[in-house]
Short mmCIF file of C-alpha atoms and ligand atoms in Angstrom, two decimals:
data_model
loop_
_atom_site.label_atom_id
_atom_site.label_comp_id
_atom_site.label_asym_id
_atom_site.label_seq_id
_atom_site.Cartn_x
_atom_site.Cartn_y
_atom_site.Cartn_z
CA MET A 86 61.04 115.50 101.47
CA THR A 87 64.67 116.56 100.18
CA ARG A 88 66.68 117.78 103.34
CA ARG A 89 68.55 120.78 103.46
CA LEU A 90 72.60 119.66 103.88
CA THR A 91 74.70 121.98 105.72
CA LEU A 92 78.67 121.57 104.71
CA SER A 93 81.09 123.36 107.11
CA VAL A 94 84.19 123.17 105.04
CA PHE A 95 87.75 124.25 106.29
CA ARG A 96 88.92 126.99 104.66
CA HIS A 97 92.72 128.01 104.46
CA ASN A 98 95.48 128.16 102.00
CA PRO A 99 98.94 127.71 103.27
CA ARG A 100 100.77 129.48 100.00
CA ASP A 101 98.55 132.98 101.42
CA PRO A 102 100.31 135.25 104.35
CA ALA A 103 96.34 136.47 104.05
CA SER A 104 94.70 133.54 104.31
CA VAL A 105 93.31 133.14 107.96
CA PRO A 106 91.80 129.46 108.48
CA ARG A 107 88.02 129.42 109.09
CA GLN A 108 84.81 127.77 108.27
CA ASP A 109 82.41 128.40 105.62
CA ARG A 110 78.72 127.07 105.07
CA PHE A 111 77.13 125.54 102.01
CA VAL A 112 73.58 124.30 101.82
CA LEU A 113 72.25 122.40 100.00
CA GLY A 114 69.80 120.26 98.64
CA GLU A 115 70.27 115.99 99.00
CA THR A 116 69.82 114.19 96.32
CA ALA A 117 69.71 109.88 96.35
CA GLY A 118 72.37 108.10 96.60
CA MET A 119 74.22 111.10 97.05
CA THR A 120 77.96 110.60 98.18
CA LEU A 121 80.06 113.35 99.98
CA PHE A 122 81.49 113.63 96.57
CA ILE A 123 78.77 113.95 94.91
CA ALA A 124 77.72 116.86 97.39
CA LEU A 125 81.03 118.70 97.40
CA ASN A 126 81.35 118.54 93.44
CA ARG A 127 78.05 120.71 93.35
CA VAL A 128 79.76 122.87 95.96
CA ARG A 129 82.38 123.69 93.85
CA ASP A 130 80.22 123.79 90.85
CA GLU A 131 77.30 125.79 91.83
CA GLN A 132 78.96 128.02 94.67
CA ASP A 133 82.08 127.91 95.53
CA PRO A 134 85.15 127.13 92.55
CA SER A 135 88.03 127.60 94.10
CA LEU A 136 87.34 124.82 96.89
CA ASN A 137 90.04 122.86 97.23
CA PHE A 138 89.82 118.54 97.88
CA ASP A 139 91.14 115.61 95.53
CA PHE A 140 89.46 112.41 94.51
CA VAL A 141 90.38 110.55 91.80
CA CYS A 142 88.67 107.16 91.17
CA ARG A 143 85.31 107.97 93.05
CA ALA A 144 85.27 104.05 93.83
CA GLY A 145 87.57 103.75 97.59
CA VAL A 146 90.48 102.15 95.43
CA CYS A 147 93.27 105.74 94.89
CA GLY A 148 92.93 107.00 98.72
CA SER A 149 93.08 110.44 97.44
CA CYS A 150 89.66 111.63 98.83
CA ALA A 151 89.92 110.86 103.04
CA MET A 152 89.44 113.55 104.75
CA VAL A 153 88.13 114.08 109.02
CA ILE A 154 84.08 113.85 108.46
CA ASN A 155 82.58 114.51 111.14
CA GLY A 156 85.52 114.04 113.61
CA ARG A 157 86.14 110.54 112.08
CA PRO A 158 88.59 110.11 108.96
CA GLY A 159 87.60 108.73 106.61
CA LEU A 160 86.92 108.68 102.56
CA ALA A 161 84.31 110.80 100.99
CA CYS A 162 83.46 108.77 98.13
CA ARG A 163 82.82 105.83 99.57
CA THR A 164 80.37 107.91 103.03
CA GLN A 165 76.86 108.42 102.04
CA THR A 166 75.22 111.98 103.23
CA LYS A 167 72.47 109.56 104.60
CA ASP A 168 74.27 107.92 107.03
CA LEU A 169 75.25 111.18 108.55
CA PRO A 170 72.96 114.59 110.32
CA ASP A 171 71.99 117.78 108.71
CA GLU A 172 74.90 119.17 109.20
CA ILE A 173 78.11 117.97 108.47
CA HIS A 174 82.37 119.28 109.31
CA LEU A 175 84.63 118.70 106.75
CA TYR A 176 88.09 118.93 108.07
CA PRO A 177 91.87 118.06 106.32
CA LEU A 178 93.01 115.49 108.01
CA PRO A 179 95.94 116.44 110.03
CA ASN A 180 99.29 114.87 110.77
CA PHE A 181 100.21 115.34 107.15
CA GLU A 182 100.91 118.69 105.03
CA LEU A 183 97.91 120.80 103.63
CA ILE A 184 97.75 122.07 100.23
CA GLY A 185 94.90 124.13 100.63
CA ASP A 186 91.21 123.67 102.05
CA LEU A 187 90.97 119.52 102.53
CA SER A 188 93.55 118.56 100.55
CA VAL A 189 96.27 117.25 101.99
CA ASN A 190 100.11 115.92 101.02
CA THR A 191 99.16 112.10 101.63
CA GLY A 192 101.96 111.66 99.42
CA LYS A 193 105.02 113.16 99.82
CA TRP A 194 104.72 111.38 103.50
CA MET A 195 103.87 107.62 102.24
CA ARG A 196 107.08 108.22 100.12
CA GLY A 197 109.67 109.20 103.07
CA MET A 198 107.74 106.64 105.36
CA SER A 199 108.66 103.90 102.39
CA GLU A 200 111.49 104.67 101.45
CA ARG A 201 112.98 104.43 105.44
CA LEU A 202 111.09 101.49 106.07
CA GLU A 203 112.97 99.93 102.24
CA ALA A 204 109.26 99.40 101.50
CA TRP A 205 109.68 96.67 98.21
CA THR A 206 110.70 93.23 98.17
CA HIS A 207 114.80 93.08 98.20
CA LEU A 208 115.99 90.28 95.54
CA ALA A 209 119.52 89.24 96.43
CA GLY A 210 121.50 86.31 95.00
CA GLU A 211 119.80 84.51 92.50
CA PRO A 212 118.42 86.35 89.19
CA GLU A 213 115.54 88.90 90.09
CA HIS A 214 113.30 86.80 87.55
CA ASP A 215 113.90 83.41 89.35
CA ARG A 216 112.70 84.60 92.35
CA LEU A 217 109.58 86.83 91.41
CA GLU A 218 108.33 83.39 89.90
CA THR A 219 108.58 81.36 92.47
CA PRO A 220 105.95 79.13 93.66
CA MET A 221 104.11 80.21 97.13
CA GLU A 222 101.30 78.40 98.89
CA PRO A 223 97.73 79.97 98.34
CA GLU A 224 97.08 80.49 101.31
CA LEU A 225 99.97 82.44 101.57
CA ALA A 226 99.89 84.80 98.77
CA GLU A 227 96.16 85.23 99.62
CA ALA A 228 97.33 86.40 103.47
CA ILE A 229 100.31 88.63 101.96
CA TYR A 230 97.09 90.26 98.88
CA GLU A 231 95.05 90.85 102.91
CA LEU A 232 97.48 93.03 103.32
CA ASP A 233 98.76 95.00 99.53
CA ARG A 234 95.09 96.26 99.79
CA CYS A 235 95.88 98.86 101.88
CA ILE A 236 95.42 102.42 100.10
CA GLU A 237 97.80 104.57 101.30
CA CYS A 238 94.84 106.60 102.58
CA GLY A 239 96.31 108.04 105.53
CA CYS A 240 93.24 107.45 107.47
CA CYS A 241 95.19 105.00 110.49
CA VAL A 242 97.84 108.18 110.45
CA ALA A 243 95.16 110.46 111.05
CA ALA A 244 93.68 108.79 113.69
CA CYS A 245 96.82 108.23 115.47
CA GLY A 246 97.45 109.96 119.11
CA THR A 247 101.07 108.98 118.61
CA ALA A 248 101.21 110.39 115.10
CA ARG A 249 100.67 113.61 116.18
CA MET A 250 103.85 113.55 118.75
CA ARG A 251 106.32 112.44 116.52
CA GLU A 252 106.73 113.44 112.72
CA ASP A 253 108.90 110.36 112.26
CA PHE A 254 106.14 107.48 112.92
CA VAL A 255 105.90 105.51 110.32
CA GLY A 256 102.15 104.40 111.61
CA ALA A 257 99.97 101.74 110.75
CA VAL A 258 100.58 101.55 107.19
CA GLY A 259 103.86 101.74 107.82
CA MET A 260 103.85 98.39 110.25
CA ASN A 261 101.13 96.93 108.06
CA LYS A 262 103.91 97.66 104.98
CA LEU A 263 106.59 95.59 107.27
CA ALA A 264 104.18 93.15 108.14
CA ARG A 265 103.39 92.41 104.74
CA PHE A 266 107.63 92.22 103.30
CA ARG A 267 108.01 89.79 106.31
CA LEU A 268 105.35 87.10 105.23
CA ASP A 269 106.63 87.93 101.57
CA PRO A 270 109.22 84.19 100.99
CA ARG A 271 110.75 86.37 97.96
CA ASP A 272 111.94 88.68 100.40
CA MET A 273 115.82 88.07 102.05
CA ARG A 274 115.91 90.60 104.23
CA SER A 275 117.45 88.92 107.84
CA ASP A 276 114.44 89.70 110.85
CA ALA A 277 117.46 92.26 112.35
CA ALA A 278 117.65 94.08 108.96
CA PHE A 279 114.15 93.99 109.24
CA TYR A 280 113.21 95.01 112.16
CA GLN A 281 116.64 97.61 112.34
CA VAL A 282 114.59 100.71 110.56
CA VAL A 283 111.84 100.69 113.16
CA GLY A 284 113.31 98.98 115.92
CA ASP A 285 112.57 102.94 118.50
CA ASP A 286 109.90 105.14 118.79
CA SER A 287 109.50 105.78 115.15
CA GLY A 288 108.45 102.55 114.92
CA VAL A 289 106.00 99.32 117.18
CA PHE A 290 108.26 100.86 120.35
CA GLY A 291 106.22 103.99 119.78
CA CYS A 292 103.13 102.79 119.25
CA MET A 293 100.82 102.78 122.42
CA ALA A 294 98.02 100.75 121.42
CA LEU A 295 95.85 103.53 120.91
CA LEU A 296 94.12 101.33 118.31
CA GLY A 297 92.19 104.63 116.20
CA CYS A 298 93.93 103.09 113.52
CA HIS A 299 92.36 100.22 113.53
CA ASP A 300 88.95 101.69 114.08
CA VAL A 301 89.09 103.74 110.91
CA CYS A 302 90.91 102.28 108.43
CA PRO A 303 88.29 102.20 105.43
CA LYS A 304 89.64 98.64 104.29
CA ALA A 305 89.19 96.83 107.62
CA LEU A 306 92.80 95.99 107.46
CA PRO A 307 92.95 93.68 110.78
CA LEU A 308 96.06 96.45 111.94
CA GLN A 309 95.69 95.64 115.74
CA THR A 310 96.96 92.18 114.40
CA GLN A 311 99.47 93.14 112.15
CA ILE A 312 101.30 95.60 114.40
CA ALA A 313 100.69 92.49 117.58
CA TYR A 314 102.49 90.29 115.07
CA LEU A 315 105.49 92.67 114.61
CA ARG A 316 105.96 92.78 118.31
CA ARG A 317 105.68 89.44 118.85
CA VAL A 318 108.69 89.28 116.22
CA MET A 319 110.81 90.87 117.68
CA ALA A 320 110.08 89.50 121.44
CA ARG A 321 111.30 85.96 119.34
CA THR A 322 114.13 87.19 117.42
CA GLY A 323 115.54 89.11 120.64
CA ILE A 324 115.59 92.51 119.72
CA LEU A 325 112.96 93.46 122.10
FE1 SF4 B 199 94.07 103.69 104.45
FE2 SF4 B 199 94.15 101.56 106.04
FE3 SF4 B 199 96.35 101.54 104.09
FE4 SF4 B 199 95.64 103.26 107.30
S1 SF4 B 199 96.42 101.01 106.56
S2 SF4 B 199 96.70 104.00 105.11
S3 SF4 B 199 93.74 103.43 106.61
S4 SF4 B 199 93.92 101.38 103.72
FE1 F3S B 200 98.76 104.71 116.91
FE2 F3S B 200 97.32 103.19 115.98
FE3 F3S B 200 99.21 102.27 117.67
S1 F3S B 200 96.20 104.63 116.37
S2 F3S B 200 99.27 104.18 118.81
S3 F3S B 200 99.57 103.03 115.36
S4 F3S B 200 97.53 100.50 117.42
FE1 FES B 201 89.62 107.06 95.52
FE2 FES B 201 87.99 108.10 97.20
S1 FES B 201 88.46 109.15 95.21
S2 FES B 201 89.26 107.01 97.09
#
């Protein structure tokens, strides 16, 4: 028998002074292979065209569909309704600017964090092209690729108590980026320069090892290992 699902969805338009945050309930029949992406689109098509939420790739690649699903940050396009109870509570990710309903501005947050960490390969000295072409051991290339799988969805930031308390905290996504560039032999930054940007409570010192980030990362990135790695390197370089 077809299950009837109730979606209880957070609604609010922060640009409308008359808008009061509330939960709206939508009832719909579950279909085979239904994801939250499909369910939300059906609600928007059949019940409320004003419902705001973000999707681009529908394949767990772009990171734009992250939201809080029954209390846990996750990707709506990769979440099947069959794995959820009849009543599904949806909220926007906390710690990010709310655009409306389930849509938040993770892009603005990620850009600010990336600029602050200078999250790009610093090729100084030789012509950039020569250094980019430098051969790399396959194991090292694999290790860098593994950390590059981050899709900047924001789930780790949403699940982090420190990020809730400190607006400038770079989060596990930032520390993962830093660890990734530290690994890259083409990046010419010294350890001291590397860690200058996160050697305070907005970076590694602020992390309280709560590990919510590690639990919710939809790409199963080894965030716990990367944070521990950064702490060890900082201690070794005498900065910690
Ligand atoms: Fe998302 Fe994981 Fe990247 Fe955090 S580290 S932004 S949870 S993919
Ligand atoms: Fe936050 Fe993860 Fe550290 S949840 S406190 S960044 S271990
Ligand atoms: Fe791209 Fe979900 S729509 S990750």
